[in-house]
Amino acid sequence: MSVSSAGNGARQQVFVLVGGTGDLAMRMLWPSLAMLDQDGFLSDDLRIISVAREDCGTEVCVDRIGAAVTKRIGDALEPETLARLRKRIVHVALDAAHDDWGAKLKAELGDIDRLDIVYFLSVSPSLFKPICEHIERAGLNKAPNRVIIEKPIGRDLATSKIINDSVAHAFDEARTFRIDHYLGKETVQNLIALRFGNIVFEPLWNAQSIDHIQITIAETVGVGERLGYYDEYGAIRDMLQNHLLQLLCLLAMEPPAALSSDALRDEKVKVLKSLKPITAENVLTNTARGQYGPGFADGHPVAGYEAEKGSPSNTETFVAIKAEIANWRWAGTPIYMRTGKCLPSRSTEIVVQFKPLPHSIFGPEAVANRLLIRLQPDEDISLTLMNKAPGLTAEGMHLQSLDLSLSLVKAFDSNGDKPPRRRIAYERLILDALNGNNAQFVRRDEVEAAWNWVDGIVKAWTDTHMKPQMYPAGTFGPVSGYRLIERDEGRTWND
């Protein structure tokens, strides 16, 4: 299957990947483009321009891309896909520090009035401003051309505004696609279908029926080669401000009027603006900070964060937050979020814990219902229901919990069919950007509302001199992380 250039008449699409030889490009972006090509989602005449400072030449660059795609995709990759992708790619060596950046790219592009250009800036945010200035000076920013930018978009509200202002000078909001790859994951996308496509869930999706919600993003690896970046950002800025808060928004938002981009994003902004501030008065009970020390994680001995850095550090590698949303739907329902490095297992999951029965005729055997949404390592949705235990007993009826799996992959497996391929999250998001659909991208006011809330927590840590508590690598964070949820009687993490 093939498609024609999307949505812009006779214009030819060009995908300009700035940072085309970088780590993210090789691990995620080139494999995503290859699989979009293989599945027929790229127009026959789509050109791809790799831009980087490295002057390796197109032939060498394409060889490296081919090796990276083959390694990432494996047996699912068809030989003709790689051959077709190679023909699309041209590599251009450009340095954003040089004034001729835009002019050289323009010369490579050709007649820009006949093009529909999508720029993906897979580079440090410090380069967003000079690159957008080059694009604008060369006249390469005119509609319908658009830009995709990667996180982090700042390290606080002030720096976020500077970055957004620099991009906005070249591209208006409708043509600025801020990417959070979690929003491209199949199970995250399914949250909208699960909530708003089923009458069985929506009437119960509130404080009257739900006891609490847990959101966990656990990593087994340490900071590795990202230490320089991570020491400046920490877990709260690197993970909570974007991934965790985006998941929270999808779980807690009101039903949008439509699936349009503004309707969806309007509701997410309302959630972020309804989060109760965490201040110096409640930060010690509503947050936990940790930093991994010596231990054993991901199958390897770990020296500890400060030993890896070579000096003392106040950076948290673990953070847990008890959040509350001040609106009618969620008042009084806590949402516990945590993320950390060097933890025992790699997992991303959401637990929606329903309240127990107001009166159980079955005694303590009746366990409260629970919805478990797992994003990694495997994607799955399961609902715990109560069911009569089979068989006869002299004591009468007994109950047992039953996990009802809503996983599409498991449904295929049970029928003996081949399950659908698990897509790279970037595939969906790149395709949406090519088609001009920004519903699954983050709007500027979302970014700024999230930073406003996170900045309040960071300030409270500073005001109270709250330091990270050490936890051994390979454990589920510091003791304070457990106390955060366990001080609310009857609640524990789903470890």
Tab-separated table of C-alpha atoms in Angstrom:
chain	number	residue	atom	x	y	z
A	1	MET	CA	0.000	0.000	0.000
A	2	SER	CA	1.200	3.538	-0.708
A	3	VAL	CA	-0.225	6.968	-0.106
A	4	SER	CA	0.068	10.278	-1.852
A	5	SER	CA	1.481	13.414	-0.214
A	6	ALA	CA	-0.907	14.228	2.608
A	7	GLY	CA	-3.191	17.185	2.805
A	8	ASN	CA	-1.326	19.798	0.755
A	9	GLY	CA	-2.375	19.372	-2.866
A	10	ALA	CA	0.581	19.006	-5.204
A	11	ARG	CA	3.172	19.739	-2.522
A	12	GLN	CA	5.844	17.117	-2.003
A	13	GLN	CA	6.494	16.117	1.606
A	14	VAL	CA	9.984	16.404	3.048
A	15	PHE	CA	10.923	15.138	6.505
A	16	VAL	CA	13.976	16.976	7.838
A	17	LEU	CA	15.512	15.124	10.771
A	18	VAL	CA	17.873	17.500	12.559
A	19	GLY	CA	20.162	15.388	14.697
A	20	GLY	CA	19.887	12.540	12.209
A	21	THR	CA	23.034	10.761	13.440
A	22	GLY	CA	22.182	11.079	17.134
A	23	ASP	CA	21.250	8.382	19.639
A	24	LEU	CA	17.487	9.012	19.643
A	25	ALA	CA	17.385	9.085	15.857
A	26	MET	CA	19.198	5.766	15.541
A	27	ARG	CA	17.275	3.978	18.301
A	28	MET	CA	13.763	5.261	17.650
A	29	LEU	CA	13.233	7.704	14.795
A	30	TRP	CA	14.817	5.922	11.818
A	31	PRO	CA	13.223	2.573	12.821
A	32	SER	CA	9.867	4.346	13.134
A	33	LEU	CA	10.207	5.864	9.672
A	34	ALA	CA	11.197	2.460	8.265
A	35	MET	CA	8.107	0.751	9.680
A	36	LEU	CA	5.818	3.552	8.515
A	37	ASP	CA	7.304	3.012	5.063
A	38	GLN	CA	6.850	-0.745	5.281
A	39	ASP	CA	3.200	-0.386	6.298
A	40	GLY	CA	2.484	2.017	3.437
A	41	PHE	CA	2.000	5.190	5.466
A	42	LEU	CA	4.650	7.271	3.717
A	43	SER	CA	3.904	8.902	0.384
A	44	ASP	CA	5.841	7.467	-2.562
A	45	ASP	CA	7.607	10.768	-3.165
A	46	LEU	CA	8.466	11.579	0.483
A	47	ARG	CA	12.067	12.741	0.841
A	48	ILE	CA	14.010	12.475	4.099
A	49	ILE	CA	16.923	14.790	4.842
A	50	SER	CA	19.260	13.900	7.688
A	51	VAL	CA	20.952	16.969	9.167
A	52	ALA	CA	23.852	16.820	11.624
A	53	ARG	CA	27.220	18.434	12.274
A	54	GLU	CA	28.929	15.167	11.387
A	55	ASP	CA	30.187	15.247	7.797
A	56	CYS	CA	29.989	11.515	7.140
A	57	GLY	CA	28.413	11.662	3.692
A	58	THR	CA	25.104	10.184	2.598
A	59	GLU	CA	26.446	6.703	1.815
A	60	VAL	CA	28.056	6.196	5.231
A	61	CYS	CA	25.070	7.760	7.004
A	62	VAL	CA	22.610	5.507	5.197
A	63	ASP	CA	24.705	2.425	6.026
A	64	ARG	CA	24.602	3.336	9.709
A	65	ILE	CA	20.866	3.965	9.532
A	66	GLY	CA	20.359	0.585	7.868
A	67	ALA	CA	22.310	-1.177	10.614
A	68	ALA	CA	20.375	0.656	13.353
A	69	VAL	CA	16.995	-0.123	11.769
A	70	THR	CA	17.894	-3.797	11.299
A	71	LYS	CA	19.033	-4.079	14.918
A	72	ARG	CA	15.877	-2.417	16.253
A	73	ILE	CA	13.265	-4.112	14.046
A	74	GLY	CA	14.785	-7.564	13.535
A	75	ASP	CA	12.783	-10.196	11.683
A	76	ALA	CA	9.789	-7.882	11.200
A	77	LEU	CA	11.798	-5.799	8.737
A	78	GLU	CA	11.318	-6.683	5.077
A	79	PRO	CA	14.420	-6.324	2.821
A	80	GLU	CA	12.601	-4.165	0.289
A	81	THR	CA	11.668	-1.718	3.064
A	82	LEU	CA	15.292	-0.935	3.798
A	83	ALA	CA	16.105	-0.589	0.115
A	84	ARG	CA	13.200	1.830	-0.350
A	85	LEU	CA	14.142	3.856	2.740
A	86	ARG	CA	17.755	4.205	1.612
A	87	LYS	CA	16.623	5.823	-1.650
A	88	ARG	CA	14.661	8.473	0.254
A	89	ILE	CA	17.559	9.700	2.437
A	90	VAL	CA	20.115	12.420	1.851
A	91	HIS	CA	22.541	13.477	4.576
A	92	VAL	CA	23.591	17.125	4.890
A	93	ALA	CA	26.360	18.252	7.251
A	94	LEU	CA	25.290	21.519	8.897
A	95	ASP	CA	26.441	23.254	12.072
A	96	ALA	CA	23.881	25.471	13.795
A	97	ALA	CA	26.726	27.753	14.903
A	98	HIS	CA	27.328	28.746	11.271
A	99	ASP	CA	25.316	31.500	9.568
A	100	ASP	CA	24.921	29.535	6.332
A	101	TRP	CA	22.906	26.713	7.980
A	102	GLY	CA	19.592	27.836	6.481
A	103	ALA	CA	20.994	28.726	3.071
A	104	LYS	CA	22.641	25.310	2.654
A	105	LEU	CA	19.493	23.475	3.708
A	106	LYS	CA	17.440	25.599	1.307
A	107	ALA	CA	19.779	24.701	-1.542
A	108	GLU	CA	19.292	21.013	-0.767
A	109	LEU	CA	15.506	21.349	-0.537
A	110	GLY	CA	15.009	22.968	-3.940
A	111	ASP	CA	11.757	24.781	-4.820
A	112	ILE	CA	10.396	25.379	-1.315
A	113	ASP	CA	7.075	26.733	-2.602
A	114	ARG	CA	6.215	23.223	-3.783
A	115	LEU	CA	7.145	21.518	-0.508
A	116	ASP	CA	5.391	20.489	2.681
A	117	ILE	CA	8.261	20.332	5.190
A	118	VAL	CA	8.170	18.687	8.619
A	119	TYR	CA	11.213	19.438	10.801
A	120	PHE	CA	12.028	17.108	13.695
A	121	LEU	CA	14.519	18.771	16.063
A	122	SER	CA	16.164	15.780	17.756
A	123	VAL	CA	18.796	18.004	19.352
A	124	SER	CA	19.475	19.758	22.650
A	125	PRO	CA	16.832	22.405	23.475
A	126	SER	CA	19.674	24.946	23.557
A	127	LEU	CA	19.772	24.590	19.759
A	128	PHE	CA	16.041	25.147	19.182
A	129	LYS	CA	16.438	28.921	19.049
A	130	PRO	CA	19.384	29.148	16.606
A	131	ILE	CA	17.945	26.434	14.343
A	132	CYS	CA	14.514	28.099	14.202
A	133	GLU	CA	16.239	31.411	13.458
A	134	HIS	CA	18.132	29.788	10.576
A	135	ILE	CA	14.902	28.288	9.244
A	136	GLU	CA	13.090	31.619	9.470
A	137	ARG	CA	15.868	33.685	7.870
A	138	ALA	CA	15.966	31.275	4.932
A	139	GLY	CA	12.188	31.525	4.509
A	140	LEU	CA	11.754	27.828	5.298
A	141	ASN	CA	9.129	28.316	8.005
A	142	LYS	CA	6.138	29.346	5.906
A	143	ALA	CA	2.879	27.399	6.222
A	144	PRO	CA	2.209	24.517	5.929
A	145	ASN	CA	5.742	23.771	7.190
A	146	ARG	CA	5.785	22.657	10.818
A	147	VAL	CA	8.226	21.640	13.540
A	148	ILE	CA	8.417	18.782	16.048
A	149	ILE	CA	10.430	19.484	19.204
A	150	GLU	CA	11.605	16.978	21.798
A	151	LYS	CA	11.587	17.384	25.566
A	152	PRO	CA	12.910	18.731	27.825
A	153	ILE	CA	11.212	22.027	27.083
A	154	GLY	CA	12.992	23.950	29.809
A	155	ARG	CA	13.897	23.006	33.373
A	156	ASP	CA	11.326	25.339	34.946
A	157	LEU	CA	8.549	27.701	33.889
A	158	ALA	CA	10.909	30.594	33.113
A	159	THR	CA	13.234	28.623	30.810
A	160	SER	CA	10.253	26.877	29.232
A	161	LYS	CA	8.845	30.253	28.210
A	162	ILE	CA	12.175	31.269	26.680
A	163	ILE	CA	12.295	28.100	24.559
A	164	ASN	CA	8.657	28.353	23.527
A	165	ASP	CA	9.072	32.027	22.623
A	166	SER	CA	12.075	31.238	20.426
A	167	VAL	CA	10.178	28.531	18.538
A	168	ALA	CA	6.988	30.610	18.328
A	169	HIS	CA	8.853	33.364	16.477
A	170	ALA	CA	9.241	30.990	13.515
A	171	PHE	CA	6.243	28.650	13.893
A	172	ASP	CA	2.810	29.504	15.232
A	173	GLU	CA	1.206	27.278	17.848
A	174	ALA	CA	-0.830	25.261	15.356
A	175	ARG	CA	2.401	24.269	13.558
A	176	THR	CA	4.442	23.499	16.710
A	177	PHE	CA	4.333	19.829	17.710
A	178	ARG	CA	5.774	19.222	21.203
A	179	ILE	CA	6.334	15.508	21.452
A	180	ASP	CA	5.936	13.289	24.501
A	181	HIS	CA	6.481	9.765	23.206
A	182	TYR	CA	4.322	8.271	25.983
A	183	LEU	CA	1.299	9.741	24.202
A	184	GLY	CA	2.062	7.513	21.208
A	185	LYS	CA	1.968	4.253	23.180
A	186	GLU	CA	-0.922	1.973	22.258
A	187	THR	CA	-2.130	1.498	25.837
A	188	VAL	CA	-1.986	5.231	26.554
A	189	GLN	CA	-4.058	5.852	23.428
A	190	ASN	CA	-6.438	3.187	24.673
A	191	LEU	CA	-7.118	5.164	27.861
A	192	ILE	CA	-9.339	7.500	25.861
A	193	ALA	CA	-11.216	4.598	24.257
A	194	LEU	CA	-11.520	2.772	27.579
A	195	ARG	CA	-12.906	5.780	29.413
A	196	PHE	CA	-15.088	7.439	26.810
A	197	GLY	CA	-16.093	4.486	24.649
A	198	ASN	CA	-17.624	2.383	27.437
A	199	ILE	CA	-20.626	3.354	29.533
A	200	VAL	CA	-19.602	0.752	32.120
A	201	PHE	CA	-16.569	2.775	33.293
A	202	GLU	CA	-17.475	6.445	33.000
A	203	PRO	CA	-20.259	6.525	35.672
A	204	LEU	CA	-17.781	5.009	38.171
A	205	TRP	CA	-14.838	7.210	37.210
A	206	ASN	CA	-15.014	9.604	40.168
A	207	ALA	CA	-14.325	10.091	43.864
A	208	GLN	CA	-17.506	8.281	44.850
A	209	SER	CA	-16.281	4.960	43.403
A	210	ILE	CA	-12.474	5.204	43.202
A	211	ASP	CA	-10.406	5.011	46.387
A	212	HIS	CA	-7.120	6.103	44.834
A	213	ILE	CA	-4.955	5.929	41.698
A	214	GLN	CA	-1.293	4.908	41.390
A	215	ILE	CA	0.998	5.759	38.480
A	216	THR	CA	4.468	4.170	38.431
A	217	ILE	CA	7.326	4.505	35.954
A	218	ALA	CA	10.178	2.311	37.198
A	219	GLU	CA	13.572	1.922	35.529
A	220	THR	CA	16.267	-0.617	36.370
A	221	VAL	CA	19.097	1.370	34.781
A	222	GLY	CA	21.041	4.214	36.332
A	223	VAL	CA	21.801	7.551	34.706
A	224	GLY	CA	24.672	6.184	32.609
A	225	GLU	CA	25.958	8.592	29.966
A	226	ARG	CA	23.166	11.071	30.738
A	227	LEU	CA	24.697	12.033	34.090
A	228	GLY	CA	25.541	15.590	33.040
A	229	TYR	CA	21.978	16.257	31.900
A	230	TYR	CA	20.369	14.304	34.725
A	231	ASP	CA	22.294	16.036	37.502
A	232	GLU	CA	20.748	19.316	36.364
A	233	TYR	CA	17.200	18.000	35.971
A	234	GLY	CA	16.596	15.099	38.364
A	235	ALA	CA	13.650	12.719	38.369
A	236	ILE	CA	10.977	15.365	38.936
A	237	ARG	CA	11.945	17.401	35.864
A	238	ASP	CA	13.019	14.489	33.672
A	239	MET	CA	9.988	12.225	34.193
A	240	LEU	CA	7.250	13.610	36.431
A	241	GLN	CA	6.773	16.985	34.753
A	242	ASN	CA	5.958	15.360	31.424
A	243	HIS	CA	5.290	11.584	31.294
A	244	LEU	CA	3.625	11.150	34.685
A	245	LEU	CA	1.547	14.304	34.458
A	246	GLN	CA	0.404	13.440	30.931
A	247	LEU	CA	-0.828	10.057	32.187
A	248	LEU	CA	-2.557	11.772	35.089
A	249	CYS	CA	-4.322	14.154	32.701
A	250	LEU	CA	-5.674	11.339	30.525
A	251	LEU	CA	-6.926	9.502	33.608
A	252	ALA	CA	-8.525	12.485	35.291
A	253	MET	CA	-9.803	14.777	32.529
A	254	GLU	CA	-13.461	15.392	31.813
A	255	PRO	CA	-14.978	13.914	28.631
A	256	PRO	CA	-13.936	16.150	25.721
A	257	ALA	CA	-16.620	17.459	23.384
A	258	ALA	CA	-14.845	15.757	20.450
A	259	LEU	CA	-11.593	14.047	19.508
A	260	SER	CA	-10.255	17.267	18.027
A	261	SER	CA	-6.867	18.488	19.190
A	262	ASP	CA	-8.109	21.545	21.061
A	263	ALA	CA	-10.998	19.704	22.715
A	264	LEU	CA	-8.649	17.045	24.109
A	265	ARG	CA	-5.970	19.467	25.184
A	266	ASP	CA	-8.417	21.916	26.765
A	267	GLU	CA	-9.510	19.198	29.180
A	268	LYS	CA	-5.932	18.232	30.039
A	269	VAL	CA	-5.072	21.837	30.879
A	270	LYS	CA	-8.059	22.003	33.241
A	271	VAL	CA	-6.662	19.034	35.184
A	272	LEU	CA	-3.220	20.602	35.515
A	273	LYS	CA	-4.693	23.891	36.706
A	274	SER	CA	-6.830	22.020	39.266
A	275	LEU	CA	-3.884	20.302	40.977
A	276	LYS	CA	-3.599	21.397	44.589
A	277	PRO	CA	-0.291	23.201	45.196
A	278	ILE	CA	2.333	21.394	47.230
A	279	THR	CA	4.013	23.927	49.488
A	280	ALA	CA	6.468	24.074	52.373
A	281	GLU	CA	3.557	23.312	54.716
A	282	ASN	CA	2.757	19.890	53.220
A	283	VAL	CA	5.811	18.917	51.139
A	284	LEU	CA	7.237	16.558	53.783
A	285	THR	CA	4.079	14.434	53.838
A	286	ASN	CA	3.105	14.731	50.161
A	287	THR	CA	6.463	14.062	48.507
A	288	ALA	CA	9.457	11.739	48.806
A	289	ARG	CA	12.922	12.239	47.311
A	290	GLY	CA	15.531	9.537	46.920
A	291	GLN	CA	18.943	8.940	45.408
A	292	TYR	CA	20.314	5.481	44.640
A	293	GLY	CA	23.376	4.324	46.532
A	294	PRO	CA	25.526	1.206	46.199
A	295	GLY	CA	23.634	-1.956	45.348
A	296	PHE	CA	22.790	-4.381	42.576
A	297	ALA	CA	20.393	-3.439	39.750
A	298	ASP	CA	19.661	-4.516	36.185
A	299	GLY	CA	21.925	-7.533	36.666
A	300	HIS	CA	24.989	-5.442	37.564
A	301	PRO	CA	26.636	-4.016	40.677
A	302	VAL	CA	26.017	-0.278	41.052
A	303	ALA	CA	28.453	2.056	42.807
A	304	GLY	CA	25.831	4.668	43.645
A	305	TYR	CA	24.922	8.005	42.086
A	306	GLU	CA	27.448	10.162	43.935
A	307	ALA	CA	30.236	7.673	43.251
A	308	GLU	CA	29.337	7.737	39.547
A	309	LYS	CA	29.379	11.528	39.581
A	310	GLY	CA	32.518	11.744	41.669
A	311	SER	CA	31.163	14.403	44.015
A	312	PRO	CA	28.243	15.025	46.405
A	313	SER	CA	24.902	15.716	44.731
A	314	ASN	CA	21.480	16.932	45.821
A	315	THR	CA	19.830	15.450	42.701
A	316	GLU	CA	16.951	13.022	43.219
A	317	THR	CA	16.892	9.822	41.159
A	318	PHE	CA	13.571	8.829	42.747
A	319	VAL	CA	10.505	10.928	43.393
A	320	ALA	CA	7.063	10.077	44.730
A	321	ILE	CA	4.176	12.532	44.933
A	322	LYS	CA	0.740	12.446	46.490
A	323	ALA	CA	-1.372	14.698	44.280
A	324	GLU	CA	-4.953	15.856	44.678
A	325	ILE	CA	-7.245	17.440	42.119
A	326	ALA	CA	-9.519	20.153	43.406
A	327	ASN	CA	-12.675	19.622	41.373
A	328	TRP	CA	-16.044	17.911	41.824
A	329	ARG	CA	-15.057	14.674	40.109
A	330	TRP	CA	-11.885	13.990	42.114
A	331	ALA	CA	-12.112	15.887	45.413
A	332	GLY	CA	-10.675	13.709	48.173
A	333	THR	CA	-9.215	11.023	45.861
A	334	PRO	CA	-5.413	10.883	46.117
A	335	ILE	CA	-3.288	10.162	43.068
A	336	TYR	CA	0.101	8.669	43.933
A	337	MET	CA	2.881	9.014	41.359
A	338	ARG	CA	6.416	7.678	41.521
A	339	THR	CA	9.381	7.210	39.249
A	340	GLY	CA	12.966	6.228	39.819
A	341	LYS	CA	16.184	4.732	38.517
A	342	CYS	CA	17.991	1.578	39.658
A	343	LEU	CA	14.743	0.007	40.840
A	344	PRO	CA	14.154	-3.795	40.912
A	345	SER	CA	12.065	-4.007	37.748
A	346	ARG	CA	11.363	-2.011	34.598
A	347	SER	CA	7.667	-1.269	34.503
A	348	THR	CA	5.146	1.428	33.755
A	349	GLU	CA	1.703	0.851	35.150
A	350	ILE	CA	-1.456	2.545	36.347
A	351	VAL	CA	-3.584	1.143	39.161
A	352	VAL	CA	-7.158	2.387	39.524
A	353	GLN	CA	-8.213	1.080	42.928
A	354	PHE	CA	-11.981	1.091	43.436
A	355	LYS	CA	-13.543	1.444	46.854
A	356	PRO	CA	-14.645	-1.670	48.770
A	357	LEU	CA	-18.275	-2.698	48.958
A	358	PRO	CA	-20.220	-0.549	51.428
A	359	HIS	CA	-21.397	-3.800	53.051
A	360	SER	CA	-20.107	-7.252	52.106
A	361	ILE	CA	-22.410	-10.225	52.605
A	362	PHE	CA	-19.367	-12.400	51.851
A	363	GLY	CA	-17.164	-11.094	54.639
A	364	PRO	CA	-13.472	-10.348	54.053
A	365	GLU	CA	-13.324	-12.593	50.954
A	366	ALA	CA	-14.770	-9.781	48.850
A	367	VAL	CA	-11.790	-7.811	47.550
A	368	ALA	CA	-12.296	-4.355	46.056
A	369	ASN	CA	-12.218	-4.166	42.258
A	370	ARG	CA	-9.042	-2.939	40.634
A	371	LEU	CA	-8.174	-1.866	37.091
A	372	LEU	CA	-4.515	-2.440	36.181
A	373	ILE	CA	-3.187	-0.737	33.060
A	374	ARG	CA	0.312	-1.888	32.157
A	375	LEU	CA	2.383	-0.005	29.556
A	376	GLN	CA	5.699	-1.843	29.874
A	377	PRO	CA	7.402	-4.245	29.710
A	378	ASP	CA	4.175	-5.703	28.258
A	379	GLU	CA	1.067	-3.745	27.341
A	380	ASP	CA	-2.044	-5.083	29.046
A	381	ILE	CA	-5.275	-3.972	30.710
A	382	SER	CA	-6.837	-6.207	33.349
A	383	LEU	CA	-9.811	-5.804	35.643
A	384	THR	CA	-10.025	-7.684	38.947
A	385	LEU	CA	-13.570	-8.884	39.625
A	386	MET	CA	-15.035	-11.107	42.327
A	387	ASN	CA	-16.260	-14.524	41.232
A	388	LYS	CA	-17.725	-17.555	42.966
A	389	ALA	CA	-15.055	-20.146	43.689
A	390	PRO	CA	-16.002	-23.320	41.771
A	391	GLY	CA	-16.967	-26.487	43.619
A	392	LEU	CA	-18.969	-27.483	46.670
A	393	THR	CA	-18.208	-26.670	50.303
A	394	ALA	CA	-20.060	-27.341	53.538
A	395	GLU	CA	-19.669	-23.705	54.508
A	396	GLY	CA	-21.617	-22.294	51.543
A	397	MET	CA	-20.481	-19.930	48.821
A	398	HIS	CA	-16.874	-18.758	48.650
A	399	LEU	CA	-15.456	-16.022	46.462
A	400	GLN	CA	-12.232	-15.725	44.524
A	401	SER	CA	-10.756	-12.850	42.552
A	402	LEU	CA	-10.770	-13.160	38.773
A	403	ASP	CA	-8.501	-11.120	36.506
A	404	LEU	CA	-10.336	-10.252	33.315
A	405	SER	CA	-7.755	-9.383	30.653
A	406	LEU	CA	-8.709	-6.725	28.135
A	407	SER	CA	-5.475	-7.182	26.185
A	408	LEU	CA	-5.855	-7.302	22.411
A	409	VAL	CA	-2.554	-9.184	22.110
A	410	LYS	CA	-3.740	-11.907	24.487
A	411	ALA	CA	-6.989	-12.188	22.564
A	412	PHE	CA	-5.029	-12.899	19.383
A	413	ASP	CA	-2.795	-15.415	21.176
A	414	SER	CA	-5.781	-17.322	22.572
A	415	ASN	CA	-7.146	-17.739	19.052
A	416	GLY	CA	-3.851	-19.022	17.748
A	417	ASP	CA	-3.415	-15.971	15.518
A	418	LYS	CA	-0.367	-13.769	15.221
A	419	PRO	CA	-0.854	-10.679	17.424
A	420	PRO	CA	-0.399	-7.220	15.919
A	421	ARG	CA	3.136	-5.870	15.955
A	422	ARG	CA	3.928	-3.717	18.943
A	423	ARG	CA	4.641	-0.365	17.373
A	424	ILE	CA	7.295	2.103	18.435
A	425	ALA	CA	5.437	5.032	20.041
A	426	TYR	CA	7.168	7.482	17.698
A	427	GLU	CA	5.558	5.815	14.666
A	428	ARG	CA	2.109	7.112	15.538
A	429	LEU	CA	3.368	10.562	16.453
A	430	ILE	CA	5.495	11.012	13.325
A	431	LEU	CA	2.548	9.895	11.189
A	432	ASP	CA	0.263	12.382	12.958
A	433	ALA	CA	2.772	15.183	12.367
A	434	LEU	CA	3.076	14.291	8.682
A	435	ASN	CA	-0.722	14.486	8.453
A	436	GLY	CA	-0.894	17.744	10.433
A	437	ASN	CA	-2.805	16.200	13.357
A	438	ASN	CA	-1.542	17.658	16.649
A	439	ALA	CA	-4.080	16.112	19.061
A	440	GLN	CA	-1.470	13.817	20.650
A	441	PHE	CA	1.103	16.573	21.028
A	442	VAL	CA	1.479	18.913	23.980
A	443	ARG	CA	0.181	22.457	23.726
A	444	ARG	CA	2.172	25.357	25.165
A	445	ASP	CA	-0.269	26.107	27.973
A	446	GLU	CA	-0.082	22.418	29.013
A	447	VAL	CA	3.693	22.626	29.309
A	448	GLU	CA	3.522	25.833	31.299
A	449	ALA	CA	0.752	24.657	33.646
A	450	ALA	CA	2.771	21.512	34.405
A	451	TRP	CA	5.912	23.520	35.097
A	452	ASN	CA	4.007	25.932	37.327
A	453	TRP	CA	2.922	23.029	39.584
A	454	VAL	CA	6.325	21.306	39.564
A	455	ASP	CA	8.148	24.581	40.285
A	456	GLY	CA	6.064	24.888	43.459
A	457	ILE	CA	7.279	21.485	44.647
A	458	VAL	CA	10.926	22.273	43.879
A	459	LYS	CA	10.608	25.581	45.743
A	460	ALA	CA	9.085	23.770	48.727
A	461	TRP	CA	12.026	21.325	48.753
A	462	THR	CA	14.413	24.275	48.760
A	463	ASP	CA	12.512	26.182	51.455
A	464	THR	CA	12.433	23.146	53.772
A	465	HIS	CA	15.982	21.972	52.909
A	466	MET	CA	14.545	18.578	51.960
A	467	LYS	CA	17.384	16.349	50.771
A	468	PRO	CA	17.150	13.066	48.847
A	469	GLN	CA	17.116	9.967	51.050
A	470	MET	CA	19.555	7.255	49.963
A	471	TYR	CA	18.147	3.907	48.824
A	472	PRO	CA	20.187	0.859	47.799
A	473	ALA	CA	20.230	0.290	44.047
A	474	GLY	CA	17.883	-2.578	43.231
A	475	THR	CA	15.210	-1.600	45.768
A	476	PHE	CA	11.942	0.254	45.253
A	477	GLY	CA	13.135	3.611	46.525
A	478	PRO	CA	13.620	5.134	49.972
A	479	VAL	CA	11.575	4.386	53.067
A	480	SER	CA	9.896	7.783	52.692
A	481	GLY	CA	8.417	6.574	49.374
A	482	TYR	CA	6.560	3.789	51.184
A	483	ARG	CA	5.517	6.063	54.043
A	484	LEU	CA	4.019	8.482	51.536
A	485	ILE	CA	1.244	6.039	50.652
A	486	GLU	CA	1.155	3.858	53.769
A	487	ARG	CA	0.398	6.736	56.124
A	488	ASP	CA	-2.993	6.708	54.379
A	489	GLU	CA	-4.360	3.641	56.126
A	490	GLY	CA	-5.031	0.583	53.979
A	491	ARG	CA	-3.033	1.749	50.956
A	492	THR	CA	0.203	0.275	49.604
A	493	TRP	CA	2.160	0.433	46.358
A	494	ASN	CA	1.441	-2.286	43.828
A	495	ASP	CA	5.008	-3.676	43.868
